[in-house]
Amino acid sequence: MRKIALYAFCVLFLAAGIGHFAMESFFTGMMPEWVPFRKAVVYISGVMEIALAIGLFMKRTRYVTGFLIAIFLVLVFPVNIYMAFTAENYDVSATALWLRLPLQFVLIWWVLKVRKI
């Protein structure tokens, strides 16, 4: 069961990283207008998510990578807060955006658990 949780997280993070390229305009639109080089930030974060997913998958780098993913999730949390407060700008319900906030803590807990496998 623990291996399934690990692989599920890896797939989730890999899909999120690929999503940054497949839906670049959506991710760019999530950021406040004052953020410079938003498109580059989206691509860089997509590459980071893909690399982190691969690092989490590999046993040799899993422990450190899991910690790096937790830090990454904390760093992107302000974007989730921004989206919740500006829900009218998205084709997603405000309720879903607000429910997404505690989900970030679940993801952090999840990755910190599976990194020890």
PDB file of N, CA, C and O in Angstrom, residues 1 12-13 21 27 31 34 38 45 59 68 74-75 90-91 102 105 111:
ATOM      1  N   MET A   1       0.822  -1.205   0.000  1.00  0.00           N
ATOM      2  CA  MET A   1       0.000   0.000   0.000  1.00  0.00           C
ATOM      3  C   MET A   1       0.865   1.269   0.000  1.00  0.00           C
ATOM      4  O   MET A   1       0.540   2.242  -0.651  1.00  0.00           O
ATOM      5  N   LEU A  12       1.093  11.837  -9.951  1.00  0.00           N
ATOM      6  CA  LEU A  12       0.389  13.105  -9.756  1.00  0.00           C
ATOM      7  C   LEU A  12       1.316  14.292 -10.016  1.00  0.00           C
ATOM      8  O   LEU A  12       0.956  15.224 -10.744  1.00  0.00           O
ATOM      9  N   PHE A  13       2.509  14.237  -9.469  1.00  0.00           N
ATOM     10  CA  PHE A  13       3.449  15.345  -9.632  1.00  0.00           C
ATOM     11  C   PHE A  13       3.970  15.418 -11.072  1.00  0.00           C
ATOM     12  O   PHE A  13       4.157  16.513 -11.607  1.00  0.00           O
ATOM     13  N   PHE A  21       3.089  22.574 -19.318  1.00  0.00           N
ATOM     14  CA  PHE A  21       3.379  22.761 -20.740  1.00  0.00           C
ATOM     15  C   PHE A  21       2.111  22.636 -21.584  1.00  0.00           C
ATOM     16  O   PHE A  21       1.913  23.397 -22.519  1.00  0.00           O
ATOM     17  N   PHE A  27      -1.903  28.178 -16.367  1.00  0.00           N
ATOM     18  CA  PHE A  27      -0.974  28.368 -15.253  1.00  0.00           C
ATOM     19  C   PHE A  27      -0.436  29.796 -15.207  1.00  0.00           C
ATOM     20  O   PHE A  27      -0.244  30.351 -14.133  1.00  0.00           O
ATOM     21  N   MET A  31      -1.159  33.378 -11.937  1.00  0.00           N
ATOM     22  CA  MET A  31      -0.250  34.253 -11.206  1.00  0.00           C
ATOM     23  C   MET A  31      -0.701  35.701 -11.270  1.00  0.00           C
ATOM     24  O   MET A  31      -1.281  36.130 -12.261  1.00  0.00           O
ATOM     25  N   TRP A  34       1.610  41.246 -11.468  1.00  0.00           N
ATOM     26  CA  TRP A  34       2.878  41.886 -11.115  1.00  0.00           C
ATOM     27  C   TRP A  34       4.062  40.927 -11.113  1.00  0.00           C
ATOM     28  O   TRP A  34       5.209  41.350 -10.992  1.00  0.00           O
ATOM     29  N   ARG A  38       6.174  35.611 -16.237  1.00  0.00           N
ATOM     30  CA  ARG A  38       5.220  34.582 -15.799  1.00  0.00           C
ATOM     31  C   ARG A  38       5.290  33.320 -16.652  1.00  0.00           C
ATOM     32  O   ARG A  38       5.239  32.210 -16.115  1.00  0.00           O
ATOM     33  N   SER A  45       8.765  25.942 -13.465  1.00  0.00           N
ATOM     34  CA  SER A  45       8.119  25.152 -12.415  1.00  0.00           C
ATOM     35  C   SER A  45       7.644  23.805 -12.955  1.00  0.00           C
ATOM     36  O   SER A  45       7.673  22.803 -12.238  1.00  0.00           O
ATOM     37  N   LYS A  59      14.849   5.471  -5.625  1.00  0.00           N
ATOM     38  CA  LYS A  59      15.102   5.204  -4.207  1.00  0.00           C
ATOM     39  C   LYS A  59      16.297   5.985  -3.673  1.00  0.00           C
ATOM     40  O   LYS A  59      16.261   6.509  -2.560  1.00  0.00           O
ATOM     41  N   LEU A  68      12.402  18.283  -0.693  1.00  0.00           N
ATOM     42  CA  LEU A  68      12.402  19.384  -1.663  1.00  0.00           C
ATOM     43  C   LEU A  68      11.000  19.637  -2.219  1.00  0.00           C
ATOM     44  O   LEU A  68      10.611  20.783  -2.435  1.00  0.00           O
ATOM     45  N   VAL A  74       5.186  24.445  -0.346  1.00  0.00           N
ATOM     46  CA  VAL A  74       5.041  25.622   0.525  1.00  0.00           C
ATOM     47  C   VAL A  74       5.256  26.897  -0.293  1.00  0.00           C
ATOM     48  O   VAL A  74       4.521  27.878  -0.140  1.00  0.00           O
ATOM     49  N   LEU A  75       6.236  26.876  -1.176  1.00  0.00           N
ATOM     50  CA  LEU A  75       6.555  28.070  -1.967  1.00  0.00           C
ATOM     51  C   LEU A  75       5.454  28.447  -2.957  1.00  0.00           C
ATOM     52  O   LEU A  75       5.273  29.622  -3.263  1.00  0.00           O
ATOM     53  N   TYR A  90     -11.373  32.690 -12.746  1.00  0.00           N
ATOM     54  CA  TYR A  90     -11.110  31.319 -13.199  1.00  0.00           C
ATOM     55  C   TYR A  90     -12.403  30.582 -13.499  1.00  0.00           C
ATOM     56  O   TYR A  90     -13.455  30.918 -12.990  1.00  0.00           O
ATOM     57  N   ASP A  91     -12.274  29.560 -14.318  1.00  0.00           N
ATOM     58  CA  ASP A  91     -13.420  28.707 -14.654  1.00  0.00           C
ATOM     59  C   ASP A  91     -13.544  27.562 -13.651  1.00  0.00           C
ATOM     60  O   ASP A  91     -13.889  26.444 -14.016  1.00  0.00           O
ATOM     61  N   PRO A 102      -6.465  23.534   1.995  1.00  0.00           N
ATOM     62  CA  PRO A 102      -6.048  22.484   2.942  1.00  0.00           C
ATOM     63  C   PRO A 102      -5.483  21.256   2.231  1.00  0.00           C
ATOM     64  O   PRO A 102      -4.686  20.516   2.815  1.00  0.00           O
ATOM     65  N   PHE A 105      -1.741  21.003   2.306  1.00  0.00           N
ATOM     66  CA  PHE A 105      -1.142  20.430   3.509  1.00  0.00           C
ATOM     67  C   PHE A 105      -1.191  18.905   3.471  1.00  0.00           C
ATOM     68  O   PHE A 105      -0.274  18.244   3.960  1.00  0.00           O
ATOM     69  N   VAL A 111       3.819  13.533   0.840  1.00  0.00           N
ATOM     70  CA  VAL A 111       5.172  13.383   0.299  1.00  0.00           C
ATOM     71  C   VAL A 111       6.186  13.160   1.406  1.00  0.00           C
ATOM     72  O   VAL A 111       7.164  12.409   1.225  1.00  0.00           O
TER      73      VAL A 111
END
